[in-house]
Short mmCIF file of C-alpha atoms and ligand atoms in Angstrom, two decimals:
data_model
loop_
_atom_site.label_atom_id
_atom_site.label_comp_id
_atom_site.label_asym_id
_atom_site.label_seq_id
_atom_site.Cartn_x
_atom_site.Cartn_y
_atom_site.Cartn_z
CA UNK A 1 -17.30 -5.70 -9.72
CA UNK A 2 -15.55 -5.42 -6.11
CA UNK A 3 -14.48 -8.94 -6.18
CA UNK A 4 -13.77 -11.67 -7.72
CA UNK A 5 -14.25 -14.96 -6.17
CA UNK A 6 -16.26 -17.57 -7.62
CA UNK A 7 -16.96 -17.27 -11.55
CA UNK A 8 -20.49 -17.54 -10.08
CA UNK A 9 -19.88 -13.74 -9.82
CA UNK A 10 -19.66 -12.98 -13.66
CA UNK A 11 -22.93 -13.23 -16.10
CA UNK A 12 -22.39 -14.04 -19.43
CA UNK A 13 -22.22 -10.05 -20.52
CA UNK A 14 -19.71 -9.63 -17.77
CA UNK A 15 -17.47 -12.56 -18.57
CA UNK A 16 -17.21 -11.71 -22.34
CA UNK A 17 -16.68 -8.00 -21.52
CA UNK A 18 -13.93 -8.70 -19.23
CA UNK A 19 -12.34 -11.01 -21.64
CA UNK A 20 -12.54 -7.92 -23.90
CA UNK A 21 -10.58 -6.38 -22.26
CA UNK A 22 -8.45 -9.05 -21.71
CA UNK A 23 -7.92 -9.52 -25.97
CA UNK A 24 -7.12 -5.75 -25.72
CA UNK A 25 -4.40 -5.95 -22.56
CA UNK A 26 -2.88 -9.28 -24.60
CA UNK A 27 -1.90 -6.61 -27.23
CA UNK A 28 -0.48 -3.96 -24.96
CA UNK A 29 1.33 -6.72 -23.69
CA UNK A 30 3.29 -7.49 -27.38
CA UNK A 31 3.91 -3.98 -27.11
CA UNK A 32 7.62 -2.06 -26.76
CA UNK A 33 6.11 -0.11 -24.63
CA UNK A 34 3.96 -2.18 -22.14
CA UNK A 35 3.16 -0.16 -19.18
CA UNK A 36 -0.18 2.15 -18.30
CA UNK A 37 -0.64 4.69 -15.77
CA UNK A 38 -4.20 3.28 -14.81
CA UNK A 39 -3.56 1.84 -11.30
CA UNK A 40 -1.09 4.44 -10.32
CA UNK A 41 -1.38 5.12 -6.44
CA UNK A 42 -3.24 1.66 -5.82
CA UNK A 43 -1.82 -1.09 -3.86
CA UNK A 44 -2.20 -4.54 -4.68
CA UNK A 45 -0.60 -7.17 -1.72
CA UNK A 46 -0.52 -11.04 -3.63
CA UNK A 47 -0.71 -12.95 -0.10
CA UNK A 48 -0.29 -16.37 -1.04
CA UNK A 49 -0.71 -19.38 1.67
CA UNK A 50 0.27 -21.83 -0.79
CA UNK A 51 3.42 -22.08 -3.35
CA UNK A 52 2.33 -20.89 -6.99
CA UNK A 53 4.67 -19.64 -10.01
CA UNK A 54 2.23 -18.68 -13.16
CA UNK A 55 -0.69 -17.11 -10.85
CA UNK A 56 1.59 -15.02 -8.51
CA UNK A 57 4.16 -13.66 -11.26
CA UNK A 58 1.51 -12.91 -13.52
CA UNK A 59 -0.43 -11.34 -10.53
CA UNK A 60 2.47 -9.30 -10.10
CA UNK A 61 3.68 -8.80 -13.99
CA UNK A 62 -0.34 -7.68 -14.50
CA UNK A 63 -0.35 -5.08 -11.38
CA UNK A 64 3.13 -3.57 -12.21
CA UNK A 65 1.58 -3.10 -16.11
CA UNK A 66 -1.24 -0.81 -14.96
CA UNK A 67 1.38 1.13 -12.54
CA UNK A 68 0.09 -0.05 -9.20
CA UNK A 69 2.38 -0.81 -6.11
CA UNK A 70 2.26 -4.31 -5.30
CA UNK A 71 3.53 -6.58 -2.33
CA UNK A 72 3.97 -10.40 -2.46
CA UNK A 73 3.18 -12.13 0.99
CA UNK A 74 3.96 -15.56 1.36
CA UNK A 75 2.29 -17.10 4.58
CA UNK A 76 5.90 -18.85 5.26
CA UNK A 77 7.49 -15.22 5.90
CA UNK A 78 4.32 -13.81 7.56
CA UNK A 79 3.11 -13.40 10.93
CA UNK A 80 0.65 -15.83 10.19
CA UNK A 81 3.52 -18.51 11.28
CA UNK A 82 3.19 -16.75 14.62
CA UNK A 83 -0.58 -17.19 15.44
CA UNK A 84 -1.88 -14.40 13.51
CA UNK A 85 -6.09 -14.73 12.59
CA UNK A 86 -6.82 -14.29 8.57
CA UNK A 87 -8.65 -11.00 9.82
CA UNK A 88 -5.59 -9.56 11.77
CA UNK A 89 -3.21 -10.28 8.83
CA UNK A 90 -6.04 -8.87 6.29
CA UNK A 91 -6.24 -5.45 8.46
CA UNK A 92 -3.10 -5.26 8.87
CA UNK A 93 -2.37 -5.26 5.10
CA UNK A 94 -5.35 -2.84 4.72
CA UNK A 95 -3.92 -0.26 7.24
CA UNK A 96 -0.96 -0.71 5.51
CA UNK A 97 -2.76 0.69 2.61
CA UNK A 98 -3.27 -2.19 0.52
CA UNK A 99 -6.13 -1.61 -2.21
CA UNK A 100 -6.67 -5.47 -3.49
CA UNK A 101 -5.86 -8.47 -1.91
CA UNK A 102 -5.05 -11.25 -4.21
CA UNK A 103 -5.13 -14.53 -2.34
CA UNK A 104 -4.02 -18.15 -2.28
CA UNK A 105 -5.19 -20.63 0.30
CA UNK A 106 -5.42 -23.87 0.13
CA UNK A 107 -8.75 -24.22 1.98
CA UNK A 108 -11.99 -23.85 -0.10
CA UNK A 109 -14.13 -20.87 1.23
CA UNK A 110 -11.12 -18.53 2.59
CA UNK A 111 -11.35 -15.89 -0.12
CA UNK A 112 -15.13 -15.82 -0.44
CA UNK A 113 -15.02 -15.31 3.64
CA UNK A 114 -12.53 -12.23 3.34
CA UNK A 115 -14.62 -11.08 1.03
CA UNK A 116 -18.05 -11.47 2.98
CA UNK A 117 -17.07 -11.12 6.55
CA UNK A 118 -16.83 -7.20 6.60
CA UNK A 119 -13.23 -7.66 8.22
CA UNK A 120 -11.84 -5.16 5.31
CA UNK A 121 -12.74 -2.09 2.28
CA UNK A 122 -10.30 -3.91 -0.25
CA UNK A 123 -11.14 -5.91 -2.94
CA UNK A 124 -10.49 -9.62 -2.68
CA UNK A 125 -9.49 -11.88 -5.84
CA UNK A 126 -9.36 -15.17 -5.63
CA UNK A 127 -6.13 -16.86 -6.69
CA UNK A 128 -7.14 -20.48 -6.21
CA UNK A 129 -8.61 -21.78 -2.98
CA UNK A 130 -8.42 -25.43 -2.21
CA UNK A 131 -10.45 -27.61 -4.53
CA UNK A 132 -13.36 -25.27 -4.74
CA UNK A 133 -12.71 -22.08 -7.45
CA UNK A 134 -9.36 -20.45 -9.91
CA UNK A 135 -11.53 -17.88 -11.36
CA UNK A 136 -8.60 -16.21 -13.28
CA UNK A 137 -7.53 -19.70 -14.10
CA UNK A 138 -10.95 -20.35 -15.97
CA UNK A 139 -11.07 -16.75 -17.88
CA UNK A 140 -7.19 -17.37 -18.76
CA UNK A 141 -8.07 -20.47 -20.52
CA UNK A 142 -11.23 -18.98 -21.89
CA UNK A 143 -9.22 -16.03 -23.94
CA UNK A 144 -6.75 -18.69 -24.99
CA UNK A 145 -9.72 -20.77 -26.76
CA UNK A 146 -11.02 -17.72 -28.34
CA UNK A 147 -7.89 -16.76 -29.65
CA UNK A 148 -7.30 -19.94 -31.16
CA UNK A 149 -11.47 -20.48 -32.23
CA UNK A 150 -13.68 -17.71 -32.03
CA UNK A 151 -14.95 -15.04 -30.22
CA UNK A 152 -18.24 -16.66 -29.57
CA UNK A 153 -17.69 -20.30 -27.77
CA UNK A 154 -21.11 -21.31 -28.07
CA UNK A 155 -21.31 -24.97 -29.02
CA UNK A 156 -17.48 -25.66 -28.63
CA UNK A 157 -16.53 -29.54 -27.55
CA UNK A 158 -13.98 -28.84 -24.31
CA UNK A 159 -13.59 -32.19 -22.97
CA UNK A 160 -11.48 -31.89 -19.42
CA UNK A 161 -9.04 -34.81 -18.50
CA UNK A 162 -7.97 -36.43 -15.34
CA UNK A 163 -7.89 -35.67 -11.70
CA UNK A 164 -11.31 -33.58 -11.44
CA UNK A 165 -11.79 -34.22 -7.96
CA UNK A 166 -9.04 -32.36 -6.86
CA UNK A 167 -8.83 -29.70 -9.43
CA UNK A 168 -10.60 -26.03 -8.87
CA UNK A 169 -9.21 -25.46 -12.39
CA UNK A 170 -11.65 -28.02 -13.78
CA UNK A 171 -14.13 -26.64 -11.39
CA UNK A 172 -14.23 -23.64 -12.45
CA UNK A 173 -14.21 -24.04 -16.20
CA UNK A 174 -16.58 -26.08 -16.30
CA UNK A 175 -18.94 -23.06 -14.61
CA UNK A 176 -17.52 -20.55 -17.02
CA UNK A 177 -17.63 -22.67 -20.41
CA UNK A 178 -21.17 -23.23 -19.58
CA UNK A 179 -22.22 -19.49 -18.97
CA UNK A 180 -20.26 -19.23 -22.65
CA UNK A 181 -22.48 -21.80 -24.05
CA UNK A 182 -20.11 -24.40 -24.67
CA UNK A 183 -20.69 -28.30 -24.28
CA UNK A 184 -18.06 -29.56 -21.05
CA UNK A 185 -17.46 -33.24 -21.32
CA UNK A 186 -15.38 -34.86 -18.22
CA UNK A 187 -13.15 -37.80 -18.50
CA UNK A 188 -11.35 -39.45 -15.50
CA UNK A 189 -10.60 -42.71 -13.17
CA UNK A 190 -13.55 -43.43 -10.91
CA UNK A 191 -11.70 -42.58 -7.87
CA UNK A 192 -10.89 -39.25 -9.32
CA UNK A 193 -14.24 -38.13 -10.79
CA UNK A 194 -16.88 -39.26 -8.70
CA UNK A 195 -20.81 -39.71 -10.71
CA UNK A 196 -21.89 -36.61 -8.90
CA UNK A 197 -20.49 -34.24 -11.27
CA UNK A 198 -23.17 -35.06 -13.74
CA UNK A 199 -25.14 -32.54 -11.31
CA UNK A 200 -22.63 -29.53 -12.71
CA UNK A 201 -24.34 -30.46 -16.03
CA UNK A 202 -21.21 -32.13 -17.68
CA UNK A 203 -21.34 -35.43 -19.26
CA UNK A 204 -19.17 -37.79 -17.20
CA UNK A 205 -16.50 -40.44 -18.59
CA UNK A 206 -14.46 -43.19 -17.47
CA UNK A 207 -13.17 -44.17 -20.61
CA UNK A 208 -10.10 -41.31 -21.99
CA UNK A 209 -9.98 -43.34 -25.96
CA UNK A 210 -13.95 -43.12 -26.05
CA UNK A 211 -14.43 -39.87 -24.61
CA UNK A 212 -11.32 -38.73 -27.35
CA UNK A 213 -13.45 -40.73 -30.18
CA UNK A 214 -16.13 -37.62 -29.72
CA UNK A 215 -13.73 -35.78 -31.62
CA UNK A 216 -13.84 -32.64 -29.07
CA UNK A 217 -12.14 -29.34 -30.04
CA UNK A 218 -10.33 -28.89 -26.75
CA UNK A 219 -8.39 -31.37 -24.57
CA UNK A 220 -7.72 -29.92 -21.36
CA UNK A 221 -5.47 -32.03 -19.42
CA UNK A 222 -5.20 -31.70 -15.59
CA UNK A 223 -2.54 -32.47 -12.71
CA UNK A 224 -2.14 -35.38 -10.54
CA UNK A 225 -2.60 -33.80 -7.41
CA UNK A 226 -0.77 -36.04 -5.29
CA UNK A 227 -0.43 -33.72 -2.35
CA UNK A 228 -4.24 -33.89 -2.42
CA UNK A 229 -4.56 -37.27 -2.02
CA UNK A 230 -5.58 -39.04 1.00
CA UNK A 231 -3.95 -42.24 0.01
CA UNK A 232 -0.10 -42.74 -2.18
CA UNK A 233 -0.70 -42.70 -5.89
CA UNK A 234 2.52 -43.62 -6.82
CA UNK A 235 1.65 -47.38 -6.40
CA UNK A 236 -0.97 -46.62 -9.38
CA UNK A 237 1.38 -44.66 -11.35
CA UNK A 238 1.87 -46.31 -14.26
CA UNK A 239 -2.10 -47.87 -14.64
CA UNK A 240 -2.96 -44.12 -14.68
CA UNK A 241 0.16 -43.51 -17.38
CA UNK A 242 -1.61 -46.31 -19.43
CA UNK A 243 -5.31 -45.20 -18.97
CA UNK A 244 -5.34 -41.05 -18.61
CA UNK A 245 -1.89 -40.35 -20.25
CA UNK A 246 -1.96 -38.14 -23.53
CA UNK A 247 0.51 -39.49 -25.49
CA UNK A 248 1.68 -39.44 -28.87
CA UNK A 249 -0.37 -42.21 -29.85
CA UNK A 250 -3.39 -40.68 -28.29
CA UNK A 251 -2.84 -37.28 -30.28
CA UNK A 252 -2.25 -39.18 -33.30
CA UNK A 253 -6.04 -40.05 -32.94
CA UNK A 254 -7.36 -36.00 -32.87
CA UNK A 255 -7.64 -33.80 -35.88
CA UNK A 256 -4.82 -31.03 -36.66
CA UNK A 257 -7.04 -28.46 -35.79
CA UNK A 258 -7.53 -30.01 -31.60
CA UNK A 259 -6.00 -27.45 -28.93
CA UNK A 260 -4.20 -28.96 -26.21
CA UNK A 261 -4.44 -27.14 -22.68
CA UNK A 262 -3.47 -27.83 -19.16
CA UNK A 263 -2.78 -25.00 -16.65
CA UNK A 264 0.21 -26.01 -15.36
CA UNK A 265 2.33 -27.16 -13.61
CA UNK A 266 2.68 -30.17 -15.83
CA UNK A 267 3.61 -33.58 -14.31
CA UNK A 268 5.86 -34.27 -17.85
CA UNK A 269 5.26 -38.41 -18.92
CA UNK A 270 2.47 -39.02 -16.56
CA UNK A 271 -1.11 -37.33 -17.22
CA UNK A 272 1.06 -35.29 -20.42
CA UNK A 273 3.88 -37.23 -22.55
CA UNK A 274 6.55 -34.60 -23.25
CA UNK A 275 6.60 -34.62 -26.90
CA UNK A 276 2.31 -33.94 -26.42
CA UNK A 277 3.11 -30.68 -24.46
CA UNK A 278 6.19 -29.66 -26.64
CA UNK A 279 3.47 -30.38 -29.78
CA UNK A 280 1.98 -26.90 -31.92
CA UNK A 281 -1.30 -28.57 -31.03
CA UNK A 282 -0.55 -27.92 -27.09
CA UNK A 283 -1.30 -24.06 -25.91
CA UNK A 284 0.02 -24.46 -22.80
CA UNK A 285 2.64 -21.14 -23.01
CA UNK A 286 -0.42 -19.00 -24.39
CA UNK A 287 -2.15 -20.02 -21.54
CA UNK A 288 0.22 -18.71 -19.14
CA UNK A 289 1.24 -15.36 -21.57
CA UNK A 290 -2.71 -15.04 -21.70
CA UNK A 291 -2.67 -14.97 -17.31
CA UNK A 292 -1.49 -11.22 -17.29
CA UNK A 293 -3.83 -9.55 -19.59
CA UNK A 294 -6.68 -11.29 -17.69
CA UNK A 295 -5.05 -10.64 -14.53
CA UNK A 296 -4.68 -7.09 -15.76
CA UNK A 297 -8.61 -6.83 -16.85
CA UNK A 298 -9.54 -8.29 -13.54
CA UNK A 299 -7.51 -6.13 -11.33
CA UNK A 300 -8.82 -2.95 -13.22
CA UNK A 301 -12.49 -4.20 -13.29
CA UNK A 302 -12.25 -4.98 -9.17
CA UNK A 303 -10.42 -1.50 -8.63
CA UNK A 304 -13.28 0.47 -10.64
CA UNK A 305 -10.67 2.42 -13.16
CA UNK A 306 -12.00 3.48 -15.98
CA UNK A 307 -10.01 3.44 -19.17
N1 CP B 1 -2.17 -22.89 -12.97
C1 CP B 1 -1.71 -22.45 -11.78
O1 CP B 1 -2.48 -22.00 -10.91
O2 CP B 1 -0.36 -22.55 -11.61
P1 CP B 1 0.47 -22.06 -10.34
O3 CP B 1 0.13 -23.00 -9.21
O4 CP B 1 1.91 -22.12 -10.76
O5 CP B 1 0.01 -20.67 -10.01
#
């Protein structure tokens, strides 16, 4: 694999295989002794055009791991304020010897289009562009439900919650479950999950207490993405507290055994309640723990180093 930019890339085999290696990273990781010579003399440059805490430190945590040089760009500090084209900045990182690039932008397309245009040799991961695709996002939160189910997801209930339309997260979990063989359900306001996602091949839900009646064995919660929005949400604030909220009351409903997920950053008392996130039931600290060994799998699956 020379990139990864879509979880359109992986096939079933490859997904599982990579979160294989993932499972084995996550226990290097609870080592003493966490670090592996295996990217030694590669350079990997996170250049991030839009602000990020779990992806880019675990970008970085993962990369330092295996031994490799890396280089955080942030498009603030970068020439890129100054005029420079995506393909100067990207050649100019490559001549500066940079292996990978791991990028951020927050226009859908702009990692696939590094990736495709020819401009560069280096591998190109995609760290979450726009509303379209968080690849490492989706396999992240894939490990995490094995780790807490089973290796196989076939047949597991993942219902997603909330603000779909803006969320690549939900995007691209929803492509990945499937290719595992488990059954997405998706659950939001009108306004923020629009009928047409029935063509992804989810069920679609406008009603959080039925769609939480199906019993499912995941509840993924997602941000309000207010910077997203076209119009101001905060007028409808607390309708979407009372509607899309998972509260106490709301968990009350789901078995012992339901995982709660969201991939952060939460939005504490308005799609989460703070005692809901703080709960056992909620995995939300896995998920980000579980973002380096992926990240580490990824980067040494993209880089072509064997074991
Ligand atoms: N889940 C996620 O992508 O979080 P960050 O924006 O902090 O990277």
């Amino acid at each position: 694999m020379k990139h990864l930019v879509s979880v359109r890339d992986l096939t079933k085999d490859s997904a599982l295989s990579l979160l294989q290696d993932a499972q084995e990273f996550s226990l290097v990781n609870s080592r003493e002794i966490k670090k592996l010579p295996t990217l030694r003399g590669r350079t990997v440059v996170n250049l991030f055009f839009e602000n990020s805490t779990r992806t880019r430190v675990s970008f970085e945590i993962a990369a330092t791991r295996l031994s490799a040089d890396v280089i955080n760009v942030s498009a603030e500090t970068s020439s890129v304020t100054k005029g420079e084209s995506l393909r100067d900045t990207a050649q100019t990182l490559e001549a500066l010897g940079a292996d990978c690039i791991v990028m951020r932008h927050p226009e859908a397309g702009t990692p696939q289009q590094l990736a495709g245009m020819g401009w560069i040799q280096a591998s190109v991961v995609n760290a979450g562009d726009g509303t379209h695709e968080h690849p490492t996002q989706a396999l992240l939160d894939a490990l995490t439900m094995q780790q807490r189910f089973t290796e196989d997801l076939s047949g597991l209930h993942v219902l997603i919650v909330g603000d779909i339309l803006h969320s690549r997260v939900a995007r691209s979990n929803l492509l990945l479950l499937q290719t595992l063989g488990a059954n997405v359900s998706l659950a939001g306001p009108a306004a923020l999950l629009p009928d047409t996602f029935t063509e992804l091949g989810a069920s679609v839900s406008h009603d959080f207490d039925a769609s939480l009646d199906q019993k499912p064995d995941v509840v993924m919660m997602l941000r309000v993405q207010k910077e997203r929005m076209l119009s101001n949400f905060d007028n409808d604030e607390s309708r979407y507290v009372r509607d899309w909220s998972l509260s106490s009351t709301r968990l009350g409903r789901l078995s012992n055994q339901t995982v709660i997920m969201h991939p952060g950053p939460i939005n504490r008392g308005l799609e989460i309640s703070s005692v809901v996130a703080d709960d056992p039931r909620s995995a939300i600290l896995q998920q980000v723990t579980n973002g380096v060994a992926v990240r580490m799998a990824v980067l040494r699956s993209v880089l072509a180093v064997q074991s």
